[in-house]
Short mmCIF file of C-alpha atoms (C1' of nucleotides) in Angstrom, two decimals:
data_model
loop_
_atom_site.label_atom_id
_atom_site.label_comp_id
_atom_site.label_asym_id
_atom_site.label_seq_id
_atom_site.Cartn_x
_atom_site.Cartn_y
_atom_site.Cartn_z
CA MET A 1 -7.45 -35.83 21.19
CA LYS A 2 -10.79 -35.85 19.50
CA SER A 3 -10.92 -34.59 15.99
CA SER A 4 -13.65 -34.92 13.50
CA LEU A 5 -13.82 -33.55 10.08
CA THR A 6 -16.72 -31.29 10.83
CA LEU A 7 -16.21 -27.65 9.90
CA GLU A 8 -17.53 -26.17 13.17
CA HIS A 9 -15.32 -28.42 15.18
CA GLN A 10 -12.12 -27.14 13.71
CA ILE A 11 -10.31 -24.52 15.63
CA CYS A 12 -8.75 -23.12 12.31
CA PHE A 13 -12.21 -22.45 11.04
CA GLN A 14 -13.29 -20.60 14.20
CA LEU A 15 -10.07 -18.56 14.24
CA TYR A 16 -10.42 -17.81 10.41
CA THR A 17 -14.02 -16.57 10.67
CA ALA A 18 -13.56 -14.72 13.94
CA SER A 19 -10.66 -12.84 12.43
CA LYS A 20 -12.53 -12.01 9.30
CA GLU A 21 -15.64 -10.93 11.09
CA LEU A 22 -13.71 -8.68 13.43
CA THR A 23 -11.76 -7.24 10.49
CA ARG A 24 -15.13 -6.41 8.92
CA LEU A 25 -16.08 -4.53 11.90
CA TYR A 26 -13.03 -2.38 11.51
CA ARG A 27 -13.75 -1.32 7.97
CA PRO A 28 -16.51 1.29 8.54
CA ILE A 29 -14.35 2.66 11.52
CA LEU A 30 -11.23 2.91 9.47
CA GLU A 31 -12.89 4.28 6.36
CA PRO A 32 -12.84 8.05 7.50
CA LEU A 33 -9.16 7.62 8.17
CA LYS A 34 -8.71 6.29 4.57
CA LEU A 35 -6.92 3.24 5.90
CA THR A 36 -7.40 -0.51 5.22
CA TYR A 37 -6.98 -2.86 8.21
CA SER A 38 -3.56 -3.95 7.23
CA GLN A 39 -2.57 -0.24 6.68
CA TYR A 40 -3.96 0.58 10.03
CA LEU A 41 -1.67 -2.11 11.77
CA VAL A 42 1.26 -0.69 10.00
CA MET A 43 0.36 2.79 11.28
CA LEU A 44 -0.03 1.39 14.81
CA VAL A 45 3.63 0.12 14.61
CA LEU A 46 4.86 3.53 13.31
CA TRP A 47 2.97 5.51 16.02
CA GLU A 48 4.92 3.34 18.57
CA GLU A 49 8.20 3.27 16.73
CA ASP A 50 8.93 5.75 14.00
CA HIS A 51 11.80 5.39 11.42
CA ILE A 52 11.58 1.61 11.41
CA ASP A 53 12.80 -0.46 8.49
CA LEU A 54 10.69 -2.82 6.44
CA LYS A 55 12.47 -5.90 7.92
CA GLN A 56 11.49 -5.06 11.42
CA LEU A 57 7.98 -3.92 10.39
CA GLY A 58 7.51 -7.30 8.79
CA GLU A 59 8.68 -9.08 11.86
CA ARG A 60 6.24 -7.25 13.93
CA LEU A 61 3.34 -7.94 11.74
CA THR A 62 4.43 -11.36 10.26
CA LEU A 63 4.39 -9.95 6.78
CA ASP A 64 7.14 -10.19 4.15
CA SER A 65 8.32 -7.62 1.61
CA GLY A 66 6.01 -8.95 -1.06
CA THR A 67 3.00 -7.61 1.00
CA LEU A 68 4.75 -4.64 2.61
CA SER A 69 6.48 -3.04 -0.22
CA PRO A 70 3.20 -2.29 -2.22
CA LEU A 71 1.34 -1.47 1.03
CA ILE A 72 3.95 1.12 2.03
CA LYS A 73 3.80 2.54 -1.59
CA ARG A 74 0.01 3.11 -0.90
CA LEU A 75 0.63 4.68 2.35
CA THR A 76 3.16 6.92 0.76
CA GLN A 77 0.64 7.93 -1.98
CA LEU A 78 -1.84 8.69 0.76
CA GLY A 79 0.82 11.09 2.26
CA TYR A 80 0.98 9.28 5.64
CA VAL A 81 4.57 7.96 5.39
CA GLU A 82 7.81 8.35 3.45
CA LYS A 83 10.59 6.05 2.62
CA ILE A 84 14.23 6.95 3.35
CA ARG A 85 17.11 4.84 2.43
CA ALA A 86 19.35 4.26 5.62
CA THR A 87 22.81 5.88 5.27
CA ASP A 88 24.61 3.22 7.42
CA ASP A 89 23.33 0.21 5.34
CA GLU A 90 21.96 1.19 2.01
CA ARG A 91 20.03 -2.08 1.77
CA ARG A 92 17.57 -0.92 4.51
CA VAL A 93 14.70 1.45 3.82
CA LEU A 94 13.33 3.43 6.71
CA VAL A 95 9.53 4.16 6.86
CA SER A 96 8.84 7.40 8.54
CA LEU A 97 5.76 9.19 9.48
CA THR A 98 4.92 12.51 7.77
CA ALA A 99 3.16 15.25 9.65
CA SER A 100 -0.08 14.08 8.18
CA GLY A 101 0.65 10.51 9.29
CA SER A 102 1.56 11.73 12.88
CA ALA A 103 -1.57 13.86 13.03
CA LEU A 104 -3.78 10.86 12.11
CA ARG A 105 -2.90 9.30 15.47
CA GLU A 106 -5.34 11.55 17.26
CA GLN A 107 -8.12 10.44 15.00
CA ALA A 108 -7.11 6.84 15.45
CA GLU A 109 -7.19 7.12 19.37
CA ASP A 110 -10.85 6.13 19.63
CA VAL A 111 -10.71 3.31 17.06
CA PRO A 112 -10.08 0.69 20.01
CA VAL A 113 -12.76 2.47 22.11
CA LYS A 114 -15.30 1.94 19.36
CA VAL A 115 -14.30 -1.66 18.77
CA SER A 116 -14.49 -2.44 22.44
CA GLY A 117 -17.95 -1.01 22.59
CA MET A 118 -19.05 -2.99 19.62
CA LEU A 119 -17.69 -6.26 21.20
CA ASN A 120 -19.44 -5.35 24.43
CA ILE A 121 -16.85 -7.10 26.46
CA ASP A 122 -15.65 -6.52 30.01
CA GLU A 123 -12.00 -6.00 30.68
CA ALA A 124 -11.24 -9.32 32.41
CA THR A 125 -12.80 -11.34 29.60
CA TYR A 126 -10.98 -9.18 27.11
CA PHE A 127 -7.57 -9.93 28.73
CA ALA A 128 -8.38 -13.61 29.18
CA TYR A 129 -9.03 -13.73 25.49
CA MET A 130 -5.90 -11.94 24.52
CA GLU A 131 -4.00 -14.49 26.65
CA MET A 132 -5.56 -17.34 24.86
CA LEU A 133 -4.68 -16.00 21.47
CA ILE A 134 -1.09 -15.28 22.59
CA ASP A 135 -0.99 -18.94 23.92
CA ILE A 136 -2.18 -20.31 20.65
CA LYS A 137 0.51 -18.45 18.91
CA SER A 138 3.20 -19.60 21.31
CA ARG A 139 2.20 -23.19 20.85
CA LEU A 140 2.51 -22.65 17.14
CA ARG A 141 5.92 -21.11 17.53
CA GLU A 142 6.99 -23.87 19.92
CA PHE A 143 6.13 -26.44 17.18
CA GLY A 144 7.98 -24.34 14.65
CA GLU A 145 11.02 -24.41 16.75
CA ARG A 146 10.80 -28.25 17.50
CA GLN A 147 10.61 -29.00 13.70
CA GLY A 148 12.03 -26.38 11.29
CA MET B 1 -12.59 -0.50 29.24
CA LYS B 2 -8.87 0.02 28.81
CA SER B 3 -7.63 0.56 25.30
CA SER B 4 -4.25 1.80 24.18
CA LEU B 5 -3.04 2.16 20.61
CA THR B 6 -0.24 -0.40 21.07
CA LEU B 7 -0.26 -3.09 18.48
CA GLU B 8 0.09 -6.02 20.87
CA HIS B 9 -2.79 -4.86 23.04
CA GLN B 10 -5.26 -5.01 20.16
CA ILE B 11 -7.39 -8.22 20.25
CA CYS B 12 -7.86 -7.82 16.48
CA PHE B 13 -4.05 -8.06 15.91
CA GLN B 14 -3.74 -11.20 18.05
CA LEU B 15 -6.61 -12.73 16.23
CA TYR B 16 -5.21 -11.81 12.91
CA THR B 17 -1.76 -13.07 13.48
CA ALA B 18 -3.03 -16.30 15.32
CA SER B 19 -5.22 -17.02 12.31
CA LYS B 20 -2.48 -16.43 9.70
CA GLU B 21 0.16 -18.51 11.66
CA LEU B 22 -2.40 -21.39 12.03
CA THR B 23 -3.14 -21.20 8.40
CA ARG B 24 0.50 -21.40 7.64
CA LEU B 25 0.78 -24.56 9.64
CA TYR B 26 -1.83 -26.12 7.31
CA ARG B 27 -0.03 -25.39 4.11
CA PRO B 28 2.55 -28.20 4.17
CA ILE B 29 -0.27 -30.62 5.42
CA LEU B 30 -2.66 -29.69 2.62
CA GLU B 31 -0.03 -29.51 0.00
CA PRO B 32 -0.16 -33.30 -0.83
CA LEU B 33 -4.02 -33.05 -1.19
CA LYS B 34 -3.29 -30.23 -3.73
CA LEU B 35 -5.62 -27.96 -1.69
CA THR B 36 -5.25 -24.36 -0.45
CA TYR B 37 -6.57 -23.70 3.08
CA SER B 38 -9.82 -22.06 1.76
CA GLN B 39 -10.32 -24.91 -0.64
CA TYR B 40 -9.96 -27.35 2.27
CA LEU B 41 -12.71 -25.43 4.10
CA VAL B 42 -14.96 -25.87 1.02
CA MET B 43 -14.16 -29.51 0.91
CA LEU B 44 -15.04 -29.97 4.59
CA VAL B 45 -18.42 -28.44 3.93
CA LEU B 46 -18.99 -30.77 0.98
CA TRP B 47 -17.99 -33.85 2.81
CA GLU B 48 -20.63 -33.00 5.42
CA GLU B 49 -23.24 -31.84 2.94
CA ASP B 50 -22.84 -32.75 -0.65
CA HIS B 51 -24.94 -31.02 -3.50
CA ILE B 52 -25.09 -27.72 -1.66
CA ASP B 53 -25.56 -24.43 -3.61
CA LEU B 54 -23.14 -21.53 -3.62
CA LYS B 55 -25.45 -19.40 -1.52
CA GLN B 56 -25.45 -21.85 1.37
CA LEU B 57 -21.63 -22.58 1.00
CA GLY B 58 -21.20 -18.91 1.30
CA GLU B 59 -23.24 -18.70 4.36
CA ARG B 60 -21.45 -21.54 6.17
CA LEU B 61 -17.99 -20.04 5.29
CA THR B 62 -18.84 -16.30 5.49
CA LEU B 63 -17.74 -15.80 1.78
CA ASP B 64 -19.49 -14.20 -1.12
CA SER B 65 -19.79 -15.36 -4.75
CA GLY B 66 -16.84 -13.07 -5.68
CA THR B 67 -14.59 -15.23 -3.64
CA LEU B 68 -16.39 -18.60 -4.12
CA SER B 69 -16.98 -18.59 -7.94
CA PRO B 70 -13.46 -18.59 -8.94
CA LEU B 71 -12.46 -20.91 -6.04
CA ILE B 72 -15.04 -23.54 -7.09
CA LYS B 73 -13.80 -23.16 -10.60
CA ARG B 74 -10.37 -24.19 -9.43
CA LEU B 75 -11.77 -27.19 -7.55
CA THR B 76 -13.50 -28.20 -10.69
CA GLN B 77 -10.23 -28.01 -12.64
CA LEU B 78 -8.70 -30.13 -9.96
CA GLY B 79 -11.40 -32.71 -10.62
CA TYR B 80 -12.74 -32.69 -6.99
CA VAL B 81 -16.15 -31.13 -7.72
CA GLU B 82 -18.61 -30.38 -10.43
CA LYS B 83 -21.23 -27.70 -10.82
CA ILE B 84 -24.70 -28.69 -11.74
CA ARG B 85 -27.51 -26.01 -12.37
CA ALA B 86 -30.60 -26.84 -10.16
CA THR B 87 -33.69 -27.91 -12.20
CA ASP B 88 -36.24 -26.42 -9.75
CA ASP B 89 -34.69 -22.87 -9.63
CA GLU B 90 -32.31 -22.33 -12.42
CA ARG B 91 -30.51 -19.41 -10.55
CA ARG B 92 -28.96 -21.84 -8.16
CA VAL B 93 -25.82 -23.87 -8.99
CA LEU B 94 -25.17 -27.06 -6.96
CA VAL B 95 -21.65 -27.98 -6.12
CA SER B 96 -21.21 -31.78 -6.01
CA LEU B 97 -18.35 -34.06 -5.11
CA THR B 98 -16.80 -36.29 -7.88
CA ALA B 99 -15.55 -39.66 -7.10
CA SER B 100 -12.10 -38.11 -6.75
CA GLY B 101 -13.37 -35.42 -4.45
CA SER B 102 -15.22 -38.15 -2.24
CA ALA B 103 -12.14 -40.23 -2.09
CA LEU B 104 -10.03 -37.34 -0.94
CA ARG B 105 -11.93 -37.43 2.44
CA GLU B 106 -9.85 -40.40 3.54
CA GLN B 107 -6.65 -38.63 2.97
CA ALA B 108 -8.03 -35.69 4.75
CA GLU B 109 -9.03 -37.71 7.92
CA ASP B 110 -5.65 -37.19 9.59
CA VAL B 111 -5.32 -33.45 8.87
CA PRO B 112 -6.97 -32.47 12.19
CA VAL B 113 -4.93 -35.16 14.05
CA LYS B 114 -1.68 -33.74 12.65
CA VAL B 115 -2.66 -30.21 13.47
CA SER B 116 -3.72 -31.14 17.12
CA GLY B 117 -0.37 -32.77 17.41
CA MET B 118 1.36 -29.68 16.19
CA LEU B 119 -0.62 -27.40 18.61
CA ASN B 120 0.37 -29.85 21.41
CA ILE B 121 -2.98 -28.93 23.17
CA ASP B 122 -5.08 -30.99 25.62
CA GLU B 123 -8.87 -31.55 24.93
CA ALA B 124 -10.06 -29.27 27.71
CA THR B 125 -7.97 -26.31 26.55
CA TYR B 126 -8.86 -26.98 22.96
CA PHE B 127 -12.59 -26.72 23.81
CA ALA B 128 -12.04 -23.72 25.99
CA TYR B 129 -10.37 -21.90 23.02
CA MET B 130 -13.17 -22.94 20.60
CA GLU B 131 -15.71 -21.56 23.02
CA MET B 132 -13.70 -18.19 23.17
CA LEU B 133 -13.69 -17.86 19.50
CA ILE B 134 -17.44 -18.75 19.23
CA ASP B 135 -18.13 -16.09 21.89
CA ILE B 136 -16.19 -13.50 20.17
CA LYS B 137 -18.13 -14.26 17.00
CA SER B 138 -21.50 -14.18 18.82
CA ARG B 139 -20.63 -10.80 20.41
CA LEU B 140 -19.84 -9.44 16.79
CA ARG B 141 -23.07 -10.87 15.60
CA GLU B 142 -25.00 -9.33 18.39
CA PHE B 143 -23.56 -6.01 17.60
CA GLY B 144 -24.43 -6.52 13.95
CA GLU B 145 -28.10 -7.17 14.94
CA ARG B 146 -28.23 -4.22 17.42
CA GLN B 147 -27.12 -1.94 14.53
CA GLY B 148 -27.73 -2.89 10.87
"C1'" DT C 1 -50.68 -10.73 -16.68
"C1'" DA C 2 -47.37 -7.22 -17.26
"C1'" DT C 3 -43.85 -5.25 -14.67
"C1'" DA C 4 -41.42 -4.13 -10.59
"C1'" DA C 5 -38.63 -6.07 -6.97
"C1'" DT C 6 -35.84 -9.56 -5.33
"C1'" DT C 7 -32.52 -13.24 -5.66
"C1'" DA C 8 -28.32 -16.28 -7.16
"C1'" DA C 9 -24.10 -16.43 -9.68
"C1'" DA C 10 -20.81 -14.34 -12.10
"C1'" DT C 11 -17.63 -10.60 -13.29
"C1'" DT C 12 -14.63 -6.47 -12.51
"C1'" DG C 13 -11.46 -4.09 -9.68
"C1'" DT C 14 -8.66 -3.30 -5.52
"C1'" DG C 15 -5.90 -4.76 -1.82
"C1'" DC C 16 -3.79 -8.20 0.82
"C1'" DA C 17 -0.75 -12.67 1.69
"C1'" DC C 18 2.77 -15.35 0.28
"C1'" DA C 19 6.16 -18.29 -2.55
"C1'" DA C 20 9.81 -17.79 -5.74
"C1'" DC C 21 12.99 -14.86 -7.85
"C1'" DT C 22 15.82 -10.70 -8.86
"C1'" DT C 23 18.95 -6.94 -7.61
"C1'" DA C 24 22.07 -4.55 -5.00
"C1'" DA C 25 24.51 -3.95 -0.67
"C1'" DT C 26 27.02 -5.93 3.05
"C1'" DT C 27 29.53 -9.47 5.50
"C1'" DG C 28 32.57 -13.64 5.75
"C1'" DT C 29 36.31 -16.39 4.18
"C1'" DT C 30 40.29 -17.59 2.04
"C1'" DA D 1 42.01 -7.80 -1.91
"C1'" DA D 2 38.94 -11.19 -4.23
"C1'" DC D 3 35.04 -13.67 -4.15
"C1'" DA D 4 31.47 -16.45 -2.08
"C1'" DA D 5 27.53 -16.11 1.09
"C1'" DT D 6 24.16 -13.64 3.22
"C1'" DT D 7 20.84 -9.93 3.71
"C1'" DA D 8 17.14 -6.19 2.57
"C1'" DA D 9 13.91 -4.71 -0.88
"C1'" DG D 10 11.57 -5.15 -4.66
"C1'" DT D 11 9.10 -7.81 -8.48
"C1'" DT D 12 6.17 -11.41 -10.48
"C1'" DG D 13 2.54 -14.65 -10.23
"C1'" DT D 14 -1.22 -17.17 -7.81
"C1'" DG D 15 -5.06 -17.20 -4.94
"C1'" DC D 16 -7.98 -15.35 -1.65
"C1'" DA D 17 -11.49 -11.50 0.22
"C1'" DC D 18 -14.79 -8.28 -0.66
"C1'" DA D 19 -17.29 -4.13 -2.75
"C1'" DA D 20 -19.83 -2.93 -6.67
"C1'" DT D 21 -21.94 -4.09 -10.84
"C1'" DT D 22 -24.14 -7.24 -14.28
"C1'" DT D 23 -27.02 -10.99 -15.94
"C1'" DA D 24 -30.61 -14.02 -15.67
"C1'" DA D 25 -34.23 -16.35 -13.17
"C1'" DT D 26 -37.91 -16.08 -9.84
"C1'" DT D 27 -41.38 -13.87 -6.98
"C1'" DA D 28 -44.38 -10.08 -5.70
"C1'" DT D 29 -47.71 -6.78 -6.80
"C1'" DA D 30 -50.26 -3.41 -9.11
#
DNA sequence: TATAATTAAATTGTGCACAACTTAATTGTT
DNA sequence: AACAATTAAGTTGTGCACAATTTAATTATA
């Protein structure tokens, strides 16, 4: 497997910059919703599955409590979510949408539409790219499982 | 163009997590070199093109002075680089490798080898993935040029 | 040639991202 | 039942990433 130390030939660099530049595209789109990109991802999870605990949220997004705790605090201050301690297991904290947080979903509906338009990409290519990214992740996970 | 609000169907999410998980893979590899992932990218640029100014460095890595100034300061403290003010234009600051920084290149040579091994990917697939990422970025840039 | 506009770095402030640690609740084991 | 191990959140500290502002040097222009 060829591998030079040139920046542009590193897949890590291409992933890193592609991710950053795509995130940059989201900023002006998310600004009217008062959400950062990471906060938007959390809201996506909650619109799918409300009353989720921090642990599960972290697993979906690959984020730990060090990132999520303060992030959820900010979403709480924005009035989009609230934290409720679970009664069955008092270690768990359930994150739930407020009325305002649920209502925001409607405004968010056209975020993906706008982004697709900006990317100017056809459906087949879009799905091919999705699969490649998922494949990269599964290769990373396979390695993780092989080792520790 | 189909677009649902489901997390896993968002290309942004796949890019974001793939990038984070690949970066995580680098951490133990870079640890003996005493470099973070971002610092490693800066070193890659310097090994290619020494005595580069912060402006150009930022253009290569899509980073601004707010990120680079403190990062370069840390690389200076590590003894890998030094900053020298340009004589022709005293606004510019040239970043140059020290002997220690140049010597580090040898240790870094097998970083890409290790990563490829971990990804367990054949050359054809690797290049296909690289092209996909470059294509995503060029679509983003095209949009940027269409608008502002 | 003054001065206005532009440019390169640095600084300040906010928000991730993550390692390491703390605290409190639950589960396992003897 | 007592206590050790585990688990879920939260906290602390470091290092990006980036917007906005500041400072100093250079270039453009009236």
